[in-house]
Amino acid sequence: MYRTHTCGEIRASHAGQTVTLAGWVNRRRDHGGVAFFDLRDRSGVVQITINPDLPKEILDAVANVRFEWVLQIEGFVQKRPAGNENPNMATGEIEIIAKHITILNPAKTLPFMVSSDADLPDENMRLKYRYLDLRRERLTNNMVLRHKVVKFMRDYLDKQGFIEIETPIMFKATPEGARDYLVPSRLFPGQFYALPQSPQQLKQLLMVSGMDKYFQIARCFRDEDLRGDRQPEFTQLDLEMSFVHRDDVLDLVEGLFTEMIPAVAPHKKLYSSPWPKFSYKEVLERFGSDKPDLRFGMELVDVTDILAKSEFKVFQSALEAGGAIKCIVAPKSAEMSRKELDALTEVAKSFGAKGMPYLAVTAEGAKGSAAKFFKEEELTALKEKSGAGVGDLIVFASDARAIVNKTLGGLRLWFRDKLDLADKTMMAFAWVVDFPFFAFNEETQAWESEHHPFTMPKMADLPKFDSNPAEVYSEAYDMVCNGYETASGSIRIHRRDIQMKMFQMLGLSEEDIQAKFGHMLEAFEYGAPPHGGMAPGIDRLVMLLADEPNIREVIAFPKNQNGRDVMADAPSGVEPKQLKELKIKFE
Ligand code: ASP
């Protein structure tokens, strides 16, 4: 037997027992002839005391032991003398007095320390040696948390009557708006499988099969430009249900998360229960984003009516062009320096604004770039409507309504970070519903599906499909949390005629429709039930629960920010023989 116990489980109640442990040397200290090793395994760390009265061959063997050697230790559990306890360690009340030590494997000096997060090396270095980086307590805890999250999901859904079904990884293109990863076929040269961007088609086909309630911890593959915090492959809790309306799906998922958070992350609190539900239009107007962070206020205030007759040119021209004037109030920011305000103006411009008028509310009156243009009654009405008081900064945007919302939404988050306005212990879940069905792509001058092409439009909007696509709304919904989109889903099209119409709207030819989606259309002719579902992202959720800054910290072996696996060096070239078999030639 390698061990009788794990390192992290030994407590004062074990005092007097002889135990055998195995693990890595986390730290070593030598004190007046006595050596102290902190021995670590996944469960935690325990102090081993090596007294000088041990046989010489053991003492000689341990003399060379360094960080990260792998040892087996048999020892006697002893309560630490009063005053020597370490309250910061779960095992801090006891120590193990070593009787016998076996060196299971020595270790070279590691490229970086793993026993502490001080001096974290550069991320590529951490990823190159990811198997060592994962030894860190923080990363180990992240893996354990991720396991608990997934286990909770499985157990909860099982109790609700769902079954877990695996769907193929080698399949046909399933569009979610990204490029596909392709797998060349040796048996059918010149033909390719596509890795699924999601199991969307397959889960819908499972509904046609009568599976009723399906879920899967599903890997999704999307070949996207690696903007921001994205991975080429990521994991979703993919689920689908038959005979449901929108709120049946939302209630199920809300119930799952509401029970899960206290169970897996008791230090987190929920913003509200039930969760707020906003229309897409409302979130844009109030928060300037379709994934609002509700952990703080600073909502956008529409002041178009108050400033309708403003003498300020910038406002006038925006209104003449049919735009709007809105503002946000940044608390205690009236004293921001000129330099900071200039920097902030650049931030505003990055969201499309032409400038960033502001007013600092001071005891001596309003100050700022545009102060002289404001009439007394405008100022009074402005303060009353926006709630701004002495010491606050009012920041304006005036332009087309969409630009105004985007700009102030962006600035709102800038202030959140600068002023530390968001409660880090809060998980502010909310629903966003009633999305537009189509999005117009200015580049291609074509309509695209806002969610994906399998989403059901609002039935009442069907007649507007051809005449006014911009006014068609969909049965899609997003779950958002702390400024992130944490899930999206929809009630699906289950009628062939509507699905066909959708593909045609997207500009697909009859042949393309048949070649790409013929199997779906055919399936809809054999009694497809009404159905819907969604897919919460697991990486981002665990990231939020673990208070990590990016999803790479909660994925065991992530790609780096350029989409490379720097540990195994992938992607990489392959043998000419393999290419020949696949009949692939490079020019
Ligand atoms: N397949 C969708 C996605 O990956 C989610 C869903 O509609 O269920 O975003």
Coordinates of C-alpha atoms and ligand atoms in Angstrom, one line a residue:
M1 CA 0.0 0.0 0.0
Y2 CA 1.5 3.3 -1.0
R3 CA -0.5 5.3 1.6
T4 CA -3.0 4.9 4.3
H5 CA -4.2 8.5 4.2
T6 CA -3.9 11.6 2.1
C7 CA -1.8 14.5 3.3
G8 CA -4.6 17.0 3.6
E9 CA -6.9 14.8 5.6
I10 CA -4.8 14.4 8.8
R11 CA -6.3 16.2 11.8
A12 CA -5.8 16.3 15.6
S13 CA -8.2 13.3 15.8
H14 CA -5.5 11.2 14.1
A15 CA -3.0 12.0 16.9
G16 CA -1.3 8.8 18.2
Q17 CA -1.8 6.9 14.9
T18 CA 0.9 5.7 12.6
V19 CA 0.2 6.7 9.0
T20 CA 1.8 6.3 5.6
L21 CA 1.6 9.2 3.2
A22 CA 2.9 9.8 -0.3
G23 CA 3.4 13.1 -2.1
W24 CA 5.7 15.9 -3.2
V25 CA 8.0 18.0 -1.1
N26 CA 6.3 21.4 -1.1
R27 CA 8.9 23.1 1.0
R28 CA 11.9 22.1 3.1
R29 CA 13.3 23.9 6.2
D30 CA 16.2 22.8 8.3
H31 CA 16.4 23.9 11.9
G32 CA 19.1 22.9 14.5
G33 CA 19.5 19.4 13.1
V34 CA 15.7 18.8 12.6
A35 CA 14.4 18.9 9.0
F36 CA 10.8 19.9 8.2
F37 CA 9.2 18.9 5.0
D38 CA 5.8 20.1 3.9
L39 CA 4.4 17.1 2.0
R40 CA 1.8 17.8 -0.6
D41 CA -0.8 15.8 -2.5
R42 CA -4.0 16.9 -4.2
S43 CA -5.8 17.0 -0.9
G44 CA -3.4 19.5 0.8
V45 CA -0.2 19.8 2.7
V46 CA 1.1 18.4 6.0
Q47 CA 4.2 19.0 8.0
I48 CA 6.7 16.1 8.4
T49 CA 9.3 16.4 11.1
I50 CA 12.6 14.5 10.6
N51 CA 14.4 14.2 13.9
P52 CA 18.1 13.5 14.0
D53 CA 17.6 10.3 16.0
L54 CA 16.5 8.4 12.8
P55 CA 18.9 5.7 11.4
K56 CA 21.9 7.1 9.6
E57 CA 20.9 5.7 6.2
I58 CA 17.6 7.5 6.3
L59 CA 19.2 10.8 7.4
D60 CA 21.8 10.4 4.6
A61 CA 19.1 9.7 2.0
V62 CA 17.0 12.7 3.0
A63 CA 19.9 15.1 3.2
N64 CA 19.7 15.5 -0.6
V65 CA 15.9 15.8 -0.8
R66 CA 14.8 19.0 -2.6
F67 CA 11.6 20.7 -3.6
E68 CA 9.2 18.4 -5.6
W69 CA 10.9 15.1 -4.9
V70 CA 8.3 12.4 -4.5
L71 CA 8.4 10.6 -1.1
Q72 CA 6.6 8.0 0.8
I73 CA 6.7 8.6 4.5
E74 CA 5.6 6.5 7.4
G75 CA 5.2 8.4 10.6
F76 CA 3.5 9.0 13.8
V77 CA 0.8 11.7 14.1
Q78 CA 1.5 14.1 17.0
K79 CA -0.3 17.2 18.2
R80 CA 2.0 20.2 17.8
P81 CA 3.2 21.7 21.0
A82 CA 1.0 24.5 22.3
G83 CA 1.9 27.8 20.5
N84 CA 3.3 25.9 17.4
E85 CA 0.0 25.3 15.7
N86 CA -0.4 26.9 12.2
P87 CA -4.0 28.2 11.9
N88 CA -3.4 28.9 8.2
M89 CA -3.1 25.2 7.4
A90 CA -6.0 22.7 7.6
T91 CA -3.5 20.2 9.1
G92 CA -1.9 22.9 11.2
E93 CA -2.7 21.3 14.6
I94 CA -0.5 18.3 14.0
E95 CA 2.8 17.2 12.6
I96 CA 4.0 13.8 11.4
I97 CA 7.1 12.5 13.2
A98 CA 8.8 10.5 10.4
K99 CA 9.8 6.9 11.2
H100 CA 10.7 5.8 7.7
I101 CA 11.2 7.6 4.4
T102 CA 11.3 6.1 0.9
I103 CA 12.4 8.3 -2.0
L104 CA 10.0 7.3 -4.8
N105 CA 11.4 9.7 -7.4
P106 CA 13.8 12.6 -7.3
A107 CA 13.0 15.8 -9.3
K108 CA 15.2 18.2 -11.2
T109 CA 14.9 21.8 -10.1
L110 CA 11.6 23.0 -11.5
P111 CA 11.5 25.9 -14.0
F112 CA 9.4 27.8 -11.5
M113 CA 8.1 27.6 -8.0
V114 CA 4.7 25.9 -7.6
S115 CA 4.4 26.2 -3.8
S116 CA 3.5 29.8 -4.0
D117 CA 1.9 32.2 -6.5
A118 CA 4.4 34.9 -5.8
D119 CA 6.7 35.5 -8.8
L120 CA 4.3 33.8 -11.3
P121 CA 6.3 33.2 -14.5
D122 CA 5.2 34.4 -17.9
E123 CA 2.1 32.6 -19.1
N124 CA 3.7 30.7 -22.0
M125 CA 6.2 29.3 -19.5
R126 CA 3.4 28.2 -17.3
L127 CA 1.6 26.6 -20.3
K128 CA 4.8 24.9 -21.5
Y129 CA 5.0 23.2 -18.2
R130 CA 1.3 23.0 -17.6
Y131 CA 1.6 19.6 -15.8
L132 CA 3.8 21.4 -13.2
D133 CA 1.7 24.6 -13.1
L134 CA -1.3 22.5 -12.2
R135 CA 0.5 21.5 -9.0
R136 CA -0.3 25.0 -7.7
E137 CA -2.9 25.0 -5.0
R138 CA -4.9 27.6 -6.9
L139 CA -5.1 25.6 -10.1
T140 CA -5.7 22.3 -8.3
N141 CA -8.6 24.0 -6.5
N142 CA -9.9 25.2 -9.9
M143 CA -9.9 21.7 -11.2
V144 CA -11.7 20.5 -8.1
L145 CA -14.3 23.3 -8.4
R146 CA -14.8 22.5 -12.1
H147 CA -15.4 18.8 -11.2
K148 CA -18.0 19.8 -8.6
V149 CA -19.8 22.1 -11.0
V150 CA -20.1 19.4 -13.7
K151 CA -21.1 16.8 -11.1
F152 CA -23.8 19.1 -9.7
M153 CA -25.1 19.6 -13.2
R154 CA -25.2 15.9 -14.0
D155 CA -26.9 15.1 -10.7
Y156 CA -29.5 17.9 -10.9
L157 CA -30.4 17.1 -14.5
D158 CA -30.6 13.4 -13.8
K159 CA -33.1 14.2 -11.0
Q160 CA -35.1 16.3 -13.4
G161 CA -35.4 13.4 -15.8
F162 CA -32.7 14.3 -18.3
I163 CA -30.5 11.7 -19.9
E164 CA -26.9 12.4 -21.0
I165 CA -26.2 11.4 -24.6
E166 CA -22.9 11.7 -26.4
T167 CA -22.9 13.0 -29.9
P168 CA -20.2 12.7 -32.5
I169 CA -17.1 15.0 -32.7
M170 CA -16.6 14.1 -36.3
F171 CA -19.7 15.4 -38.0
K172 CA -20.8 18.0 -40.5
A173 CA -20.6 21.7 -40.2
T174 CA -23.0 23.0 -37.6
P175 CA -23.0 26.8 -37.9
E176 CA -22.8 29.0 -34.9
G177 CA -21.2 31.9 -36.7
A178 CA -17.5 30.8 -36.7
R179 CA -15.3 28.9 -39.1
D180 CA -15.2 25.1 -38.8
Y181 CA -12.3 23.0 -37.9
L182 CA -12.1 20.3 -40.7
V183 CA -10.8 16.8 -40.5
P184 CA -9.7 15.3 -43.8
S185 CA -11.0 11.8 -44.5
R186 CA -8.4 9.2 -45.7
L187 CA -11.2 6.8 -46.9
F188 CA -12.9 9.5 -48.9
P189 CA -10.1 11.7 -50.2
G190 CA -11.0 15.3 -50.8
Q191 CA -13.9 15.0 -48.3
F192 CA -13.9 16.4 -44.7
Y193 CA -15.7 16.0 -41.5
A194 CA -16.3 19.2 -39.5
L195 CA -15.9 19.4 -35.8
P196 CA -19.2 20.7 -34.3
Q197 CA -19.3 24.3 -33.3
S198 CA -22.0 23.0 -31.0
P199 CA -24.1 19.8 -30.9
Q200 CA -27.1 22.0 -32.1
Q201 CA -28.3 19.8 -35.0
L202 CA -27.7 16.6 -33.1
K203 CA -29.6 17.6 -30.0
Q204 CA -32.5 18.7 -32.2
L205 CA -32.5 15.4 -34.0
L206 CA -32.5 13.7 -30.6
M207 CA -35.8 15.5 -29.9
V208 CA -37.2 14.1 -33.2
S209 CA -36.1 10.7 -31.8
G210 CA -38.3 11.3 -28.7
M211 CA -35.4 11.6 -26.2
D212 CA -37.4 14.4 -24.6
K213 CA -34.8 15.8 -22.2
Y214 CA -31.2 15.6 -23.3
F215 CA -28.0 17.0 -21.9
Q216 CA -24.3 16.6 -22.5
I217 CA -21.1 18.1 -21.2
A218 CA -20.2 19.0 -24.7
R219 CA -16.9 20.1 -26.3
C220 CA -17.5 22.8 -29.0
F221 CA -14.9 23.8 -31.6
R222 CA -14.9 27.2 -33.2
D223 CA -12.1 28.5 -35.5
E224 CA -12.4 32.2 -34.6
D225 CA -10.0 35.0 -34.5
L226 CA -8.8 34.8 -31.0
R227 CA -10.2 38.1 -29.8
G228 CA -10.2 38.4 -26.0
D229 CA -10.7 35.5 -23.8
R230 CA -11.5 32.7 -26.2
Q231 CA -10.4 29.2 -26.8
P232 CA -10.6 27.2 -30.0
E233 CA -12.3 24.5 -28.1
F234 CA -14.5 25.0 -25.0
T235 CA -17.1 23.2 -23.0
Q236 CA -20.8 23.8 -22.6
L237 CA -23.6 22.2 -20.7
D238 CA -25.7 21.5 -23.8
L239 CA -29.3 20.8 -23.2
E240 CA -32.5 20.4 -25.1
M241 CA -36.1 19.7 -24.1
S242 CA -39.3 18.8 -26.0
F243 CA -42.8 20.2 -25.5
V244 CA -41.5 23.4 -23.8
H245 CA -42.1 27.1 -24.1
R246 CA -39.4 29.6 -23.4
D247 CA -40.0 30.0 -19.7
D248 CA -39.9 26.2 -19.1
V249 CA -36.3 26.2 -20.3
L250 CA -35.5 29.4 -18.3
D251 CA -37.0 28.0 -15.1
L252 CA -35.1 24.8 -15.4
V253 CA -31.8 26.5 -15.9
E254 CA -32.5 29.1 -13.3
G255 CA -33.4 26.4 -10.8
L256 CA -30.1 24.5 -11.6
F257 CA -27.9 27.6 -11.1
T258 CA -29.8 28.9 -8.1
E259 CA -29.2 25.6 -6.3
M260 CA -25.7 25.0 -7.6
I261 CA -24.0 28.3 -6.5
P262 CA -24.4 27.8 -2.8
A263 CA -23.5 24.2 -3.1
V264 CA -20.3 24.6 -5.0
A265 CA -19.2 28.1 -4.1
P266 CA -20.8 29.1 -0.7
H267 CA -18.7 32.3 -0.6
K268 CA -20.7 33.7 -3.5
K269 CA -24.1 35.3 -3.2
L270 CA -26.9 35.5 -5.8
Y271 CA -28.0 39.0 -6.9
S272 CA -31.7 38.1 -6.7
S273 CA -34.1 35.2 -6.9
P274 CA -36.0 35.0 -9.1
W275 CA -33.5 36.4 -11.6
P276 CA -34.4 39.7 -13.4
K277 CA -35.7 39.3 -17.0
F278 CA -35.0 42.1 -19.4
S279 CA -35.9 42.6 -23.0
Y280 CA -32.9 43.1 -25.4
K281 CA -34.2 46.7 -26.0
E282 CA -34.4 47.4 -22.3
V283 CA -30.9 46.3 -21.4
L284 CA -29.4 48.3 -24.2
E285 CA -31.3 51.4 -23.0
R286 CA -30.5 50.9 -19.3
F287 CA -27.0 49.4 -19.4
G288 CA -25.7 50.0 -22.9
S289 CA -24.9 46.3 -23.3
D290 CA -26.7 43.1 -24.1
K291 CA -24.8 41.5 -21.3
P292 CA -25.2 43.9 -18.4
D293 CA -23.3 43.8 -15.2
L294 CA -25.9 44.3 -12.5
R295 CA -23.6 44.3 -9.6
F296 CA -23.6 48.1 -9.5
G297 CA -25.8 51.0 -10.5
M298 CA -24.7 53.8 -12.9
E299 CA -27.6 53.1 -15.3
L300 CA -27.8 55.2 -18.4
V301 CA -30.2 58.2 -18.1
D302 CA -32.0 59.6 -21.1
V303 CA -31.8 63.4 -20.9
T304 CA -32.9 64.1 -24.5
D305 CA -36.0 65.8 -23.4
I306 CA -34.2 68.0 -20.8
L307 CA -31.6 69.1 -23.3
A308 CA -33.9 69.4 -26.3
K309 CA -33.3 73.1 -26.6
S310 CA -29.6 73.0 -25.5
E311 CA -27.4 75.7 -26.9
F312 CA -24.5 73.2 -27.0
K313 CA -23.7 72.6 -30.7
V314 CA -22.7 69.0 -30.2
F315 CA -26.1 68.2 -28.6
Q316 CA -28.0 70.2 -31.2
S317 CA -26.5 68.4 -34.2
A318 CA -27.1 65.0 -32.6
L319 CA -30.7 65.8 -32.1
E320 CA -31.1 67.3 -35.6
A321 CA -29.8 64.0 -37.0
G322 CA -32.5 62.1 -35.0
G323 CA -30.2 61.0 -32.2
A324 CA -30.4 61.0 -28.5
I325 CA -28.6 62.5 -25.5
K326 CA -27.9 60.3 -22.5
C327 CA -25.6 60.4 -19.5
I328 CA -24.1 58.3 -16.7
V329 CA -23.2 59.6 -13.3
A330 CA -19.8 58.5 -11.9
P331 CA -19.8 58.8 -8.2
K332 CA -17.1 60.9 -6.4
S333 CA -15.3 61.5 -9.7
A334 CA -15.7 65.3 -10.0
E335 CA -12.1 65.8 -9.2
M336 CA -10.8 63.6 -12.1
S337 CA -7.7 65.2 -13.6
R338 CA -7.6 66.7 -17.1
K339 CA -5.2 63.9 -18.1
E340 CA -7.6 61.2 -16.9
L341 CA -10.5 62.9 -18.6
D342 CA -8.6 63.1 -21.9
A343 CA -7.8 59.4 -21.6
L344 CA -11.4 58.6 -20.9
T345 CA -12.4 60.6 -24.0
E346 CA -10.3 58.3 -26.0
V347 CA -12.1 55.4 -24.5
A348 CA -15.4 57.0 -25.5
K349 CA -14.1 57.4 -29.0
S350 CA -13.2 53.8 -29.2
F351 CA -16.9 53.0 -28.9
G352 CA -17.8 55.3 -31.8
A353 CA -18.5 58.6 -29.9
K354 CA -17.1 61.8 -31.5
G355 CA -16.2 63.3 -28.1
M356 CA -17.2 63.1 -24.4
P357 CA -18.8 66.2 -22.9
Y358 CA -18.9 66.1 -19.1
L359 CA -19.9 68.1 -16.1
A360 CA -18.3 68.0 -12.7
V361 CA -20.8 68.8 -10.0
T362 CA -19.0 70.8 -7.3
A363 CA -20.0 72.9 -4.3
E364 CA -19.3 76.0 -6.4
G365 CA -21.5 74.8 -9.3
A366 CA -21.1 72.8 -12.5
K367 CA -17.7 72.7 -14.1
G368 CA -16.4 71.1 -17.3
S369 CA -16.0 71.3 -21.0
A370 CA -19.6 72.1 -21.7
A371 CA -20.6 73.8 -18.4
K372 CA -21.0 77.2 -19.9
F373 CA -23.7 76.0 -22.4
F374 CA -26.0 74.7 -19.7
K375 CA -28.9 76.9 -18.5
E376 CA -29.7 76.9 -14.8
E377 CA -33.0 75.1 -15.3
E378 CA -31.3 72.5 -17.5
L379 CA -28.8 71.8 -14.8
T380 CA -31.4 71.5 -12.1
A381 CA -33.5 69.1 -14.2
L382 CA -30.4 67.2 -15.1
K383 CA -29.3 66.7 -11.5
E384 CA -32.8 65.7 -10.5
K385 CA -33.3 63.1 -13.2
S386 CA -29.8 61.6 -13.0
G387 CA -29.5 61.8 -9.2
A388 CA -26.1 63.5 -9.5
G389 CA -24.9 65.3 -6.4
V390 CA -21.9 67.3 -5.3
G391 CA -18.7 65.4 -6.0
D392 CA -20.1 63.4 -9.0
L393 CA -19.1 63.5 -12.6
I394 CA -21.8 63.5 -15.3
V395 CA -20.6 62.0 -18.6
F396 CA -22.7 62.5 -21.8
A397 CA -23.0 60.9 -25.1
S398 CA -25.0 62.4 -27.9
D399 CA -25.3 60.6 -31.3
A400 CA -27.3 58.0 -32.9
R401 CA -29.0 56.0 -30.1
A402 CA -27.0 52.8 -30.8
I403 CA -23.7 54.7 -30.5
V404 CA -24.9 56.6 -27.4
N405 CA -25.8 53.3 -25.7
K406 CA -22.6 51.5 -26.7
T407 CA -20.4 54.4 -25.6
L408 CA -22.0 54.9 -22.2
G409 CA -22.2 51.1 -21.7
G410 CA -18.4 50.9 -22.3
L411 CA -17.7 53.9 -20.0
R412 CA -19.9 52.4 -17.3
L413 CA -17.6 49.3 -17.2
W414 CA -14.5 51.5 -17.3
F415 CA -15.8 53.3 -14.1
R416 CA -16.7 49.9 -12.5
D417 CA -13.1 48.8 -12.8
K418 CA -11.6 52.2 -11.9
L419 CA -13.8 52.8 -8.8
D420 CA -14.1 49.1 -7.9
L421 CA -17.9 49.3 -7.9
A422 CA -18.7 45.7 -8.4
D423 CA -19.2 43.4 -5.4
K424 CA -16.8 40.5 -6.2
T425 CA -18.7 38.0 -4.1
M426 CA -21.9 38.5 -6.1
M427 CA -23.1 36.4 -9.0
A428 CA -25.6 38.7 -10.7
F429 CA -27.5 36.4 -13.1
A430 CA -30.2 37.8 -15.3
W431 CA -32.1 36.8 -18.5
V432 CA -32.2 38.8 -21.7
V433 CA -35.1 37.9 -24.0
D434 CA -36.8 39.2 -27.1
F435 CA -33.7 39.5 -29.4
P436 CA -34.0 40.6 -32.9
F437 CA -34.2 37.6 -35.2
F438 CA -31.9 38.9 -38.0
A439 CA -28.7 41.0 -37.9
F440 CA -27.7 43.0 -41.0
N441 CA -24.1 42.4 -42.0
E442 CA -22.9 45.7 -43.4
E443 CA -19.9 44.1 -44.9
T444 CA -21.7 41.5 -46.9
Q445 CA -24.9 43.5 -47.2
A446 CA -26.9 40.5 -46.2
W447 CA -29.1 39.4 -43.4
E448 CA -27.7 36.9 -40.9
S449 CA -29.3 35.0 -38.0
E450 CA -28.7 36.9 -34.8
H451 CA -28.5 33.6 -32.8
H452 CA -28.2 30.6 -35.2
P453 CA -30.4 29.5 -38.1
F454 CA -32.4 27.0 -36.0
T455 CA -34.0 29.6 -33.8
M456 CA -37.7 30.1 -34.0
P457 CA -39.0 33.6 -34.8
K458 CA -41.9 35.1 -32.8
M459 CA -44.9 33.6 -34.7
A460 CA -46.6 37.0 -34.8
D461 CA -43.6 38.4 -36.7
L462 CA -43.6 35.8 -39.4
P463 CA -45.5 38.1 -41.9
K464 CA -42.7 40.7 -41.5
F465 CA -40.0 38.1 -42.7
D466 CA -39.8 39.5 -46.2
S467 CA -41.2 43.0 -45.8
N468 CA -39.3 44.2 -42.6
P469 CA -36.7 41.7 -41.4
A470 CA -35.3 44.2 -38.9
E471 CA -38.6 44.1 -37.0
V472 CA -38.8 40.4 -36.6
Y473 CA -38.0 39.2 -33.1
S474 CA -37.0 35.8 -32.0
E475 CA -37.6 33.2 -29.3
A476 CA -33.9 33.4 -28.3
Y477 CA -32.6 34.1 -24.8
D478 CA -29.3 34.7 -23.1
M479 CA -28.3 34.1 -19.6
V480 CA -25.9 36.8 -18.4
C481 CA -23.8 37.2 -15.3
N482 CA -21.5 40.0 -14.1
G483 CA -21.1 41.4 -17.6
Y484 CA -20.6 38.2 -19.4
E485 CA -22.9 36.2 -21.7
T486 CA -22.9 32.9 -19.8
A487 CA -25.4 31.0 -21.9
S488 CA -27.6 31.3 -24.9
G489 CA -30.5 29.3 -26.3
S490 CA -33.8 29.4 -28.0
I491 CA -37.0 27.7 -28.9
R492 CA -36.3 26.0 -32.2
I493 CA -37.9 25.9 -35.5
H494 CA -39.6 22.4 -35.8
R495 CA -41.5 23.0 -39.0
R496 CA -39.9 22.3 -42.3
D497 CA -41.5 25.3 -44.1
I498 CA -40.2 27.8 -41.6
Q499 CA -36.8 26.3 -41.5
M500 CA -36.7 26.4 -45.3
K501 CA -37.7 30.0 -45.3
M502 CA -35.0 30.8 -42.8
F503 CA -32.3 29.2 -45.0
Q504 CA -33.6 31.1 -48.0
M505 CA -33.5 34.4 -46.1
L506 CA -29.9 33.7 -45.3
G507 CA -29.2 33.6 -49.0
L508 CA -28.6 29.8 -49.3
S509 CA -29.3 28.2 -52.7
E510 CA -31.6 25.2 -52.9
E511 CA -28.6 23.0 -53.6
D512 CA -26.7 24.4 -50.6
I513 CA -29.7 23.9 -48.3
Q514 CA -30.0 20.3 -49.5
A515 CA -26.3 19.5 -49.2
K516 CA -25.8 21.1 -45.8
F517 CA -29.1 20.7 -44.0
G518 CA -31.2 18.2 -46.1
H519 CA -31.1 15.7 -43.2
M520 CA -32.6 18.3 -40.8
L521 CA -35.3 19.3 -43.2
E522 CA -36.2 15.7 -43.8
A523 CA -36.3 14.9 -40.1
F524 CA -38.8 17.7 -39.6
E525 CA -41.1 15.8 -41.9
Y526 CA -41.3 12.8 -39.6
G527 CA -43.1 14.4 -36.6
A528 CA -40.6 16.8 -35.0
P529 CA -42.0 17.9 -31.6
P530 CA -41.8 21.5 -30.5
H531 CA -38.6 21.9 -28.6
G532 CA -36.0 24.3 -27.2
G533 CA -32.9 24.4 -25.1
M534 CA -29.8 26.2 -24.3
A535 CA -26.1 25.9 -23.5
P536 CA -24.4 27.5 -20.5
G537 CA -20.7 27.8 -20.9
I538 CA -18.8 25.9 -18.3
D539 CA -15.4 27.5 -18.6
R540 CA -16.6 31.1 -18.0
L541 CA -18.9 30.0 -15.2
V542 CA -16.1 28.3 -13.3
M543 CA -13.9 31.3 -14.0
L544 CA -16.4 33.6 -12.3
L545 CA -16.9 31.2 -9.4
A546 CA -13.1 30.9 -8.9
D547 CA -12.5 34.6 -9.2
E548 CA -10.0 34.0 -12.0
P549 CA -9.2 36.7 -14.6
N550 CA -9.5 34.4 -17.7
I551 CA -10.8 31.0 -18.7
R552 CA -7.3 29.5 -19.3
E553 CA -6.9 29.3 -15.5
V554 CA -9.9 26.9 -15.2
I555 CA -9.0 24.6 -18.2
A556 CA -6.5 21.9 -17.6
F557 CA -4.6 22.2 -20.9
P558 CA -5.6 25.4 -22.6
K559 CA -4.2 26.8 -25.8
N560 CA -2.3 30.1 -25.4
Q561 CA -3.7 33.4 -26.6
N562 CA -2.4 32.7 -30.1
G563 CA -4.3 29.4 -30.1
R564 CA -1.2 27.2 -29.7
D565 CA -0.6 24.3 -27.4
V566 CA 2.9 25.4 -26.3
M567 CA 3.5 22.3 -24.2
A568 CA 3.1 19.7 -27.0
D569 CA 3.7 22.3 -29.7
A570 CA 0.5 22.0 -31.6
P571 CA -0.5 22.6 -34.3
S572 CA 2.6 21.1 -35.9
G573 CA 3.6 19.6 -39.2
V574 CA 2.9 15.9 -40.0
E575 CA 4.7 13.1 -41.8
P576 CA 4.7 13.4 -45.6
K577 CA 3.3 9.9 -45.6
Q578 CA 0.2 11.0 -43.7
L579 CA -0.4 13.8 -46.2
K580 CA 0.0 11.4 -49.1
E581 CA -2.5 9.0 -47.6
L582 CA -4.9 11.9 -47.3
K583 CA -4.1 13.1 -50.8
I584 CA -3.3 16.5 -49.4
K585 CA -0.7 18.6 -51.3
F586 CA 0.7 22.0 -50.4
E587 CA 1.5 24.5 -53.1
Ligands
ASP1 N1 -26.0 26.0 -29.7 C1 -26.1 27.2 -29.0 C2 -24.8 27.8 -28.8 O1 -23.8 27.1 -28.7 C3 -26.9 27.2 -27.8 C4 -28.3 26.8 -27.9 O2 -29.0 27.4 -28.7 O3 -28.7 25.8 -27.2 O4 -24.7 29.0 -28.5

